Coordinates of C-alpha atoms and ligand atoms in Angstrom, one line a residue:
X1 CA 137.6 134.5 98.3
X2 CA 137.7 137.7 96.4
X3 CA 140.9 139.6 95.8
X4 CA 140.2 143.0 96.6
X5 CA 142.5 146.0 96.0
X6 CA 142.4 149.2 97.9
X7 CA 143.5 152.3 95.7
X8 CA 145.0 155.0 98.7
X9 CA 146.0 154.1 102.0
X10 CA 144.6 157.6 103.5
X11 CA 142.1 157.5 106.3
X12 CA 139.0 155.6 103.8
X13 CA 141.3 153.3 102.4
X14 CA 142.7 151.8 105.2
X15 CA 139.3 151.6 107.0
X16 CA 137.7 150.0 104.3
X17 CA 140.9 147.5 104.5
X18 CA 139.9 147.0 108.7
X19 CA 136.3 146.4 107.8
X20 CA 137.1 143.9 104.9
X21 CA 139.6 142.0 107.2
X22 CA 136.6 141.7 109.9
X23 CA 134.4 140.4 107.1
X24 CA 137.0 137.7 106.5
X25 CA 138.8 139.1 103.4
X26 CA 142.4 139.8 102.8
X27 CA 142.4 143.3 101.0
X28 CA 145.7 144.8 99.5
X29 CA 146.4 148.6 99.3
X30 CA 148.2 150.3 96.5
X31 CA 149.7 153.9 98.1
X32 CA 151.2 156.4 95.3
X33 CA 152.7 157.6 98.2
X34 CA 156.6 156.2 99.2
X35 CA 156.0 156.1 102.8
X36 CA 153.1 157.5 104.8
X37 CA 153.9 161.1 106.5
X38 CA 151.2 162.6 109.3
X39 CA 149.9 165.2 107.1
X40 CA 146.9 167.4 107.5
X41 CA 145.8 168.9 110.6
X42 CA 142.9 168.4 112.9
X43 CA 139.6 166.3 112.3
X44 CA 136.1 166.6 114.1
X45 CA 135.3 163.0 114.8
X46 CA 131.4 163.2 115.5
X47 CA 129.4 160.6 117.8
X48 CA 128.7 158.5 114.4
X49 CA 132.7 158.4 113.7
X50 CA 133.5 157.1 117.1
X51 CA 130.8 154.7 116.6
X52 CA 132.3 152.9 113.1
X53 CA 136.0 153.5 115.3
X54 CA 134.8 151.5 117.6
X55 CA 133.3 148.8 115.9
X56 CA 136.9 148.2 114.4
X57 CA 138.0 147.7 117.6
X58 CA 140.4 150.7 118.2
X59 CA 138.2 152.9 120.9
X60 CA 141.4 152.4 123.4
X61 CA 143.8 153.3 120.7
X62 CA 141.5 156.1 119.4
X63 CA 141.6 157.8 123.0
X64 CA 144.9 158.1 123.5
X65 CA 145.5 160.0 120.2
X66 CA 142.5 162.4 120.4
X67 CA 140.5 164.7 122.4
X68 CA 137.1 164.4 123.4
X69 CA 134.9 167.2 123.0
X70 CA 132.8 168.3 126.0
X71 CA 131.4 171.5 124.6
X72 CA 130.0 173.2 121.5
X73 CA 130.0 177.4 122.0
X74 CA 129.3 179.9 119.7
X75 CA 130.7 183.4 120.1
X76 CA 130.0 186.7 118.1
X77 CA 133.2 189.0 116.9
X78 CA 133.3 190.6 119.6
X79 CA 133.3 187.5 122.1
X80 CA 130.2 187.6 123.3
X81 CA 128.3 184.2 123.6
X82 CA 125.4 183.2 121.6
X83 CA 124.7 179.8 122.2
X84 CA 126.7 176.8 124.0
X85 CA 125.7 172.8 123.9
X86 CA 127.4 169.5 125.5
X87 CA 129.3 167.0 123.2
X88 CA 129.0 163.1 122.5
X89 CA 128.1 161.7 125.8
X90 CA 128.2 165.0 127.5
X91 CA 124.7 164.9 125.8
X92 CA 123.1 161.3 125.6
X93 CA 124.7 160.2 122.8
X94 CA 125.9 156.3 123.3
X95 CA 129.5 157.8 122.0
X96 CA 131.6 160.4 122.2
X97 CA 132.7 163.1 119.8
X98 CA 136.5 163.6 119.6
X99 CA 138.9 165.7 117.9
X100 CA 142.2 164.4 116.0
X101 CA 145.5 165.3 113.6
X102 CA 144.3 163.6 110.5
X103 CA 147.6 162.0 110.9
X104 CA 147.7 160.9 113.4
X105 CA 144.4 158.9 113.1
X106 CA 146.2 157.8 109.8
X107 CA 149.0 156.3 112.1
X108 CA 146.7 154.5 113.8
X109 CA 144.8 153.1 111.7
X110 CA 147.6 151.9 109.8
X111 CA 149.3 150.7 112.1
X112 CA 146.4 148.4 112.4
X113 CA 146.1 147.3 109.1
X114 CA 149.6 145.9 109.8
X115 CA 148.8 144.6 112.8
X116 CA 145.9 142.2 111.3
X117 CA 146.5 142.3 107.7
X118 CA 150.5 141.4 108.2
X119 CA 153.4 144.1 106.8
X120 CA 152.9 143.2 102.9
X121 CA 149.6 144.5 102.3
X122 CA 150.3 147.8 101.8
X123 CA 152.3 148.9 98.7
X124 CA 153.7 152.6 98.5
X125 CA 155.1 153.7 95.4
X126 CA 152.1 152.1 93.7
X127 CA 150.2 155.6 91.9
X128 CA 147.6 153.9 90.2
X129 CA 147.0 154.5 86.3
X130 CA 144.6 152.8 84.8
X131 CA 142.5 149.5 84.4
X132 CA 141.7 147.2 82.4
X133 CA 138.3 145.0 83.3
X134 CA 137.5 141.9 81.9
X135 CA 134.6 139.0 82.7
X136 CA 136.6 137.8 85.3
X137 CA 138.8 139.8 86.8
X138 CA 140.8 143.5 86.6
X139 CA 144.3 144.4 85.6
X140 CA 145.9 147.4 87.4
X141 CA 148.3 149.5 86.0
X142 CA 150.8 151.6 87.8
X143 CA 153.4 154.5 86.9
X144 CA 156.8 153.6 86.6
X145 CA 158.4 153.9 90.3
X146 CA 161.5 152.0 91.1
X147 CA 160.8 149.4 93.7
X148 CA 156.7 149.2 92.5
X149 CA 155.0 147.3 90.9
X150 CA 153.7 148.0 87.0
X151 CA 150.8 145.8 87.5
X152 CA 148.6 143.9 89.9
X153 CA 145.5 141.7 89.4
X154 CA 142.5 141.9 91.5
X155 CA 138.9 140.7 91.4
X156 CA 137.4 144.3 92.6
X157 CA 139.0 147.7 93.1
X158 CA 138.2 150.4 95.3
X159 CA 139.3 153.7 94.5
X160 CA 140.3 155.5 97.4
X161 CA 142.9 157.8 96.1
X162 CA 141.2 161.3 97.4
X163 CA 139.7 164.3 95.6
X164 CA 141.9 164.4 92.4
X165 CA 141.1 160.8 92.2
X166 CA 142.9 158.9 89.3
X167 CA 140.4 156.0 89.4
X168 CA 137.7 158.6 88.7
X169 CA 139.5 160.5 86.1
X170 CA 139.5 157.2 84.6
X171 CA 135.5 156.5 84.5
X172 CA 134.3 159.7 84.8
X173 CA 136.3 161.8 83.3
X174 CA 134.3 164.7 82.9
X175 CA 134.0 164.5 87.0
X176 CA 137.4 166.2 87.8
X177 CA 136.6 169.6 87.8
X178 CA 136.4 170.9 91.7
X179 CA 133.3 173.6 93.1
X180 CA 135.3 176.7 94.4
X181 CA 133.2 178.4 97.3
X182 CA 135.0 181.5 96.9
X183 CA 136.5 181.0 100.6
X184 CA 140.0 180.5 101.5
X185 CA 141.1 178.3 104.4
X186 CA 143.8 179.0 106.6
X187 CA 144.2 175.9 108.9
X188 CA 146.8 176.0 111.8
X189 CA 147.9 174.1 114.6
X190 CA 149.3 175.8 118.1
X191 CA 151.4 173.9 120.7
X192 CA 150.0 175.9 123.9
X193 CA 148.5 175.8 127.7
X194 CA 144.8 174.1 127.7
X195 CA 141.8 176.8 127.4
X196 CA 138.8 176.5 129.4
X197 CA 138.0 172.5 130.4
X198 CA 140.3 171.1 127.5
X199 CA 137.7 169.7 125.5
X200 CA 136.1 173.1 123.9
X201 CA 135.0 173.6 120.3
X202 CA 134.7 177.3 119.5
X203 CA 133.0 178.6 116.6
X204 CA 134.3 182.5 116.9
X205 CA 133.5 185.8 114.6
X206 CA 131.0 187.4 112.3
X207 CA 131.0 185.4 109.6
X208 CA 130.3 188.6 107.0
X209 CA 132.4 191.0 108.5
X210 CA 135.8 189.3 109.3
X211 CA 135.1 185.4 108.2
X212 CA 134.9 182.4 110.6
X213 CA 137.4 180.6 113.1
X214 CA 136.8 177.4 114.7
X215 CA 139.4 176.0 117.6
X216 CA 139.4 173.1 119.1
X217 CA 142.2 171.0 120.8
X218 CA 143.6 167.8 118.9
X219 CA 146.4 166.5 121.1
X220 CA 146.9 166.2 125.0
X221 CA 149.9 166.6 126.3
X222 CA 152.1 167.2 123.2
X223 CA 154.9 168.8 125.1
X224 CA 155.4 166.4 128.2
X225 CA 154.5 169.4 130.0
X226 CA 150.7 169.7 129.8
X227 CA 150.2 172.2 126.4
X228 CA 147.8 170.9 123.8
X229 CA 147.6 170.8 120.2
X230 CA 145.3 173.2 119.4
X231 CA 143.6 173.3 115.9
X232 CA 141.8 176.2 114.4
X233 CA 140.6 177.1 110.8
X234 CA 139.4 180.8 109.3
X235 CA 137.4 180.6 107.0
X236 CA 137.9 183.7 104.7
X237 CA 135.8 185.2 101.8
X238 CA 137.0 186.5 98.8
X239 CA 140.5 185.5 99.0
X240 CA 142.5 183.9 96.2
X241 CA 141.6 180.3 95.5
X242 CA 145.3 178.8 95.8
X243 CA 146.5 175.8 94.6
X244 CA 144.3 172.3 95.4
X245 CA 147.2 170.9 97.9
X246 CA 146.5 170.3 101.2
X247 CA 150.7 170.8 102.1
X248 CA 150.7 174.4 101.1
X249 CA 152.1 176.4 103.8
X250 CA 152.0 180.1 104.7
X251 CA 152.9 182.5 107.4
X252 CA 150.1 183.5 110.0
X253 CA 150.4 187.1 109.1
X254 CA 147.5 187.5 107.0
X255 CA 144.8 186.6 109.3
X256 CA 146.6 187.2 112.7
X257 CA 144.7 190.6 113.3
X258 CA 141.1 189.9 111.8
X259 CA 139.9 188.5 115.4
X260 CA 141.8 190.9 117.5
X261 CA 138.0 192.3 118.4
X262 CA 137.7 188.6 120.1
X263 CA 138.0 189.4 123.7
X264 CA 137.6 185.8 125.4
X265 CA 138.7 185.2 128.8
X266 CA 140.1 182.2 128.3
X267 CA 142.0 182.2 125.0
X268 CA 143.7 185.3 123.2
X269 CA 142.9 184.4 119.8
X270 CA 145.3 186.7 117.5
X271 CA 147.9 185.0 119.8
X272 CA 146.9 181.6 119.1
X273 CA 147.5 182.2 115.7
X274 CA 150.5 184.4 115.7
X275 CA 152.2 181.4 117.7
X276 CA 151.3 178.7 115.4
X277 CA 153.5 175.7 114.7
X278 CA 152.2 175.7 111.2
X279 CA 149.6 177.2 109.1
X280 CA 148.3 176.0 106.0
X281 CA 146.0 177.6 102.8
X282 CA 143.3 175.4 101.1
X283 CA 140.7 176.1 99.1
X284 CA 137.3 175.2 100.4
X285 CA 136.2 172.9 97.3
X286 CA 134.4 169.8 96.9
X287 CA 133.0 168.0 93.8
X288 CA 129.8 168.1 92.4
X289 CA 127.7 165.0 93.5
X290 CA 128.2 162.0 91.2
X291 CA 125.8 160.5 89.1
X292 CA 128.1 157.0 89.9
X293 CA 130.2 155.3 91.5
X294 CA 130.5 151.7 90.3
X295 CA 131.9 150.8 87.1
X296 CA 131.7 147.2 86.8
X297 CA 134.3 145.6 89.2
X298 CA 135.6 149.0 90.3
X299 CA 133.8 151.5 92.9
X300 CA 134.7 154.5 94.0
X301 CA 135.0 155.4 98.5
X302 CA 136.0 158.4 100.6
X303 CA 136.9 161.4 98.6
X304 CA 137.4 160.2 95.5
X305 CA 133.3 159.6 95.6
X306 CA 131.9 162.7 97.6
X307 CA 135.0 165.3 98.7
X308 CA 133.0 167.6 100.4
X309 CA 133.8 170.6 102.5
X310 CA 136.1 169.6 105.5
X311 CA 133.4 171.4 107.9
X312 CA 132.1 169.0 111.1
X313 CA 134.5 166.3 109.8
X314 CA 131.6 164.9 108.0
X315 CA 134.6 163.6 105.0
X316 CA 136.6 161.4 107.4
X317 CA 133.3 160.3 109.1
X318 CA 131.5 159.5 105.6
X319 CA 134.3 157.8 104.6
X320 CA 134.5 155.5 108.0
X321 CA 130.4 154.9 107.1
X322 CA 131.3 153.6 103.1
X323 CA 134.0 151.5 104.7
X324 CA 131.5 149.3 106.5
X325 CA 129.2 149.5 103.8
X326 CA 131.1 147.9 101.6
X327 CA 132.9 145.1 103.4
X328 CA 128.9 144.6 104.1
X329 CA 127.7 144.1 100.8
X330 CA 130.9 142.4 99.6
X331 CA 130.3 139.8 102.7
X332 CA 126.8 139.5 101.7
X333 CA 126.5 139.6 97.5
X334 CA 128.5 136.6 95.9
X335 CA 128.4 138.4 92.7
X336 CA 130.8 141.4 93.6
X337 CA 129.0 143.5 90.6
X338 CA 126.2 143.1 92.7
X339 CA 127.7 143.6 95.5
X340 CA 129.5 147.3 94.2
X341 CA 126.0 148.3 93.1
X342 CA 124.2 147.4 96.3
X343 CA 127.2 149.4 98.0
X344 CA 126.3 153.0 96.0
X345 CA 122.9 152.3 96.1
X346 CA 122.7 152.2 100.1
X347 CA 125.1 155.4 100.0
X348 CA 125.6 157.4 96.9
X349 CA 122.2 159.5 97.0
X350 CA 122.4 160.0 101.3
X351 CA 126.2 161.4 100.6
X352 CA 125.3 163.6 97.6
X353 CA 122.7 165.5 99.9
X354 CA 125.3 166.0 102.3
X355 CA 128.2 167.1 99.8
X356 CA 125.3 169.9 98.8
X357 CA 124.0 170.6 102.0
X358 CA 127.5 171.4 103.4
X359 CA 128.0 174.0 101.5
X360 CA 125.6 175.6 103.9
X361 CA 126.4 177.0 106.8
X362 CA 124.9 174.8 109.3
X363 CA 124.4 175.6 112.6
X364 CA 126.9 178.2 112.3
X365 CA 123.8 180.6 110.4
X366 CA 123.1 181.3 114.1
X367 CA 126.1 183.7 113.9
X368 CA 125.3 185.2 110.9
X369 CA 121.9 185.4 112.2
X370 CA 122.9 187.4 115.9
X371 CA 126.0 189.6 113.9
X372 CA 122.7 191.0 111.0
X373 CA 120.2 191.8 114.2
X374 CA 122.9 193.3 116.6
X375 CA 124.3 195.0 113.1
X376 CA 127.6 193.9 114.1
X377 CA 127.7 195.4 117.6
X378 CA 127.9 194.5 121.2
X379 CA 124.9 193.4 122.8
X380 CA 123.6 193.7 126.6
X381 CA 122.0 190.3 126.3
X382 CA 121.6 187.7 123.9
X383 CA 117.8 187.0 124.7
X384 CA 117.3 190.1 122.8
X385 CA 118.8 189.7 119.9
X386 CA 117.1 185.9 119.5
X387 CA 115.6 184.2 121.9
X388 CA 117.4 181.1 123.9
X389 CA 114.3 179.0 123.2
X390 CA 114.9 179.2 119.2
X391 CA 118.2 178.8 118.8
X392 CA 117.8 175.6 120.9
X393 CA 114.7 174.3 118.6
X394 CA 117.3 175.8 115.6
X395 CA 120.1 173.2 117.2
X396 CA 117.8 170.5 117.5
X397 CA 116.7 170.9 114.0
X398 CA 119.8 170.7 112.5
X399 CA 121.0 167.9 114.9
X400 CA 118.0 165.6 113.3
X401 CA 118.5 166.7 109.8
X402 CA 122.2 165.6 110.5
X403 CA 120.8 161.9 111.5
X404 CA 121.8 162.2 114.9
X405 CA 118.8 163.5 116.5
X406 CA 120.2 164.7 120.3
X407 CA 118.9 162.9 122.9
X408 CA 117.4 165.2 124.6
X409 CA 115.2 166.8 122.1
X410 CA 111.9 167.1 123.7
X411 CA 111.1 170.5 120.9
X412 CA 107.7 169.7 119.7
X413 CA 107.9 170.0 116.3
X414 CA 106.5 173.1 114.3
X415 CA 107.1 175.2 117.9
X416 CA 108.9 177.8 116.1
X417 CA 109.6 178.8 112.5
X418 CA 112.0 176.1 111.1
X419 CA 115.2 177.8 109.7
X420 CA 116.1 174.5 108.5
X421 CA 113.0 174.0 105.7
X422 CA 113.0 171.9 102.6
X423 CA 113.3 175.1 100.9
X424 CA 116.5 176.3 102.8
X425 CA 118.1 172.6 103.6
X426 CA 120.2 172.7 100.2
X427 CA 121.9 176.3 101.1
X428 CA 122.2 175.9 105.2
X429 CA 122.0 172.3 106.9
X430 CA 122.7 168.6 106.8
X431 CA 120.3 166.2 105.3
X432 CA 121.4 162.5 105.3
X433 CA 120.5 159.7 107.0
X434 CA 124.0 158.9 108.7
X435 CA 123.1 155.0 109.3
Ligands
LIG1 C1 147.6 165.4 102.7 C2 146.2 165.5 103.1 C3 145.9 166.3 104.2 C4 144.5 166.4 104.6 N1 144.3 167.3 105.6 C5 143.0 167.4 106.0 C6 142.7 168.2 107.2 O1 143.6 168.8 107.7 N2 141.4 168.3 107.6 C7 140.4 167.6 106.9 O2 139.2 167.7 107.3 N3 140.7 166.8 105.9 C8 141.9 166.7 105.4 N4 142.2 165.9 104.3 C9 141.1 165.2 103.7 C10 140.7 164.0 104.5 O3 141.7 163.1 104.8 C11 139.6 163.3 103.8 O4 138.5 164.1 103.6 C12 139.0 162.0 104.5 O5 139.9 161.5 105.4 C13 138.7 160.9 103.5 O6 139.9 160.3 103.2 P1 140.2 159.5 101.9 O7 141.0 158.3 102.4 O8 139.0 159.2 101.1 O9 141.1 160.5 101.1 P2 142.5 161.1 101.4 O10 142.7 161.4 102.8 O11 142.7 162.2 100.4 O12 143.5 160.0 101.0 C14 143.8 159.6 99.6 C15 145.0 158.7 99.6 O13 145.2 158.2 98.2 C16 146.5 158.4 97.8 N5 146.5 158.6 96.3 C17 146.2 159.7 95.6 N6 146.3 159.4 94.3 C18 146.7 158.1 94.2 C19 146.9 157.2 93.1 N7 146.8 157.6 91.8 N8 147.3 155.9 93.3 C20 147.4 155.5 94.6 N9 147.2 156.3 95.7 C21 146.8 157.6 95.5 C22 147.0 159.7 98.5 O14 148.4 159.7 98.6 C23 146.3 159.5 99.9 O15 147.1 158.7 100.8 C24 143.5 165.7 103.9 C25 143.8 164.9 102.8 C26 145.2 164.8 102.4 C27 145.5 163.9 101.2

């Protein structure tokens, strides 16, 4: 059997380790890390993320640490609705859509690595280096860390190590350099009574005048007394690029008055995120989409291969997707050179449209689309600034160029103008085939 080692124990790499254990293999994981800490904030687990989750075997577990969504609404800076769908199974779909601390779903997905893999198989303090291939096998090499190893054989490697990936550096090392979107993110968490029925996704603001805020709960419960944890992210333009660390942490000053327009009845947003817990600044970044990901006996997974924009949790999902792949093709190819190649090409191009096509806007060009016919103003009704009909054949467009066409899409097509067109795909909408 091969010996397979896992560079990164973050979300991909220890899914990649569950999906190799249910092909029979016994994968070790190398973590630079000394011990795992739930960092991060919230994910957006879509239907075909809860589907690879439950394929593992962890839907119970999964539940119990998330939220699921039950609605999708879309609201203008002022707070006035555009457009609102159902969720997951709310809508057809054979699973549900939840919402998660990255974390947390870290945890848990550790935690059952351990379970099935035994307590050795993950090694912290392991921040891999280089390697060295031969015919028959590769030697990694660590840095020095008291208490690691300096070296460790294996018969493939899959680097897993995130968006400054080492194992990338390595073999394409003229690949390191990350896209700035000129947009800061400010991602913060609140500890604070359910809004509306629990389960709501809002996507608040116009997105040229004061930048974009998304909300959605990640936690029930988190106090013993009921309060969520609520997740929410403004996108800003134009703001200073910061340092590429996901930990960096601010105060909530900067952005706690840009939505005080927002009047919702249900949620005071500027409170929201005056009271949060913690607030974060990122960079939206990604990588440019790589030419390769397979080097011989090493491959690259997750972030380390496609870091995209963390919009619609499409970077934990993809990553969930490779994981299967390649305990598939590992499981199936006896020649694990084979085997790596078969595993980019079933995923590298699909991913690479989708690390371009979310630097889009999505469906969210339906607020840009309202805030430059209303000019920014309040509206008596929103059939006249773009009729309900469109926007729903706009939704269903971009739910089949996303690979998950809904279920109830009865739009004939070429009905209305398609916003999503070959033409426009790159700059505004998924395109991959997510299966
Ligand atoms: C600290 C952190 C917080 C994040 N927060 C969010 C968030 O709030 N929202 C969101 O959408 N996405 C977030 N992400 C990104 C998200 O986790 C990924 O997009 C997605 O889960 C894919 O995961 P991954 O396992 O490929 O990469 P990652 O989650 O980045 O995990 C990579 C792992 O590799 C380890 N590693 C790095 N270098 C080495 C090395 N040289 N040797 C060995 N191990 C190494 C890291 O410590 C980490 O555990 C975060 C990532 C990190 C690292």
């Amino acid at each position: 059997m091969l010996d397979i080692a896992i560079i990164g124990a973050g979300p991909g790499g220890l899914a990649t380790a569950l999906r190799l254990h249910q092909k029979g293999f016994r994968p070790k994981i190398y973590e630079a890390a000394p011990e795992l800490k739930p960092l991060g904030v919230g994910v957006d687990i879509k239907v075909y993320g809860t589907r690879e989750i439950t394929e593992m075997g962890l839907l119970d577990e999964f539940r119990k640490i998330s939220v699921e969504a039950k609605d999708s609404i879309f609201y203008t800076g002022h707070g006035q609705e555009i457009f609102a769908e159902r969720c997951g199974k709310h809508i057809g779909y054979d699973h549900e859509q939840r919402f998660v601390h990255r974390g947390t779903l870290q945890f848990m997905l550790r935690d059952a690595v351990i379970a099935r893999l035994g307590p050795n198989c993950i090694t912290y303090g392991a921040r891999f280096k280089h390697a060295d291939q031969g015919e028959t096998g590769v030697t990694i090499h660590f840095e020095p860390h008291e208490g690691a190893p300096q070296a460790a054989r294996a018969d493939v490697v899959i680097g897993v190590d995130g968006v400054h990936s080492a194992v990338r550096k390595q073999f394409l090392p003229d690949a390191m350099r990350t896209h700035y979107s000129g947009i800061a993110m400010y991602r913060g968490v609140t500890v604070m009574p359910p809004y509306g029925n629990g389960g709501m996704i809002l996507h608040i603001g116009d997105p040229l005048r004061q930048g974009s805020l998304i909300v959605y709960p990640i936690a029930d419960n988190i106090d013993g007394k009921g309060s969520q944890l609520v997740n929410w992210v403004c996108e800003q333009s134009g703001k200073p690029k910061g340092i590429e660390d996901w930990n960096v942490r601010i105060q909530p000053d900067d952005i706690a008055h840009v939505f005080d327009e927002v009047k919702l009845d249900f949620l005071d947003v500027s409170k929201m995120i005056q009271e949060a817990r913690e607030v974060y600044i990122y960079p939206l970044i990604d990588i440019d989409p790589l030419e390769r990901w397979s080097f011989g006996r090493v491959t690259l997974l997750g972030d380390a291969a496609h870091a995209m924009y963390p919009r619609g949790g499409n970077g934990v999902c993809q990553a969930l997707v490779d994981a299967r792949v390649i305990a598939e093709k590992l499981s199936e190819i006896a020649d694990p050179v084979a085997a790596l190649e078969a595993y980019e090409q079933a995923r590298r191009e699909s991913v690479n449209r989708l690390v371009i096509a979310n630097r889009g806007e999505g469906p969210e060009v339906v607020r840009r689309l309202v805030e430059e016919k209303s000019g920014g103003k309040p509206f008596r009704h929103i059939d006249e600034m773009i009729p309900r009909q469109e926007v729903e054949a706009l939704f269903m467009e971009y739910h089949r160029m996303a690979g998950m066409k809904r279920p109830d899409d009865q739009v004939t097509a070429g009905a209305f103008k398609p916003v999503f067109t070959e033409e426009t795909m790159r700059k505004t909408a998924f395109a991959t085939d997510i299966r």
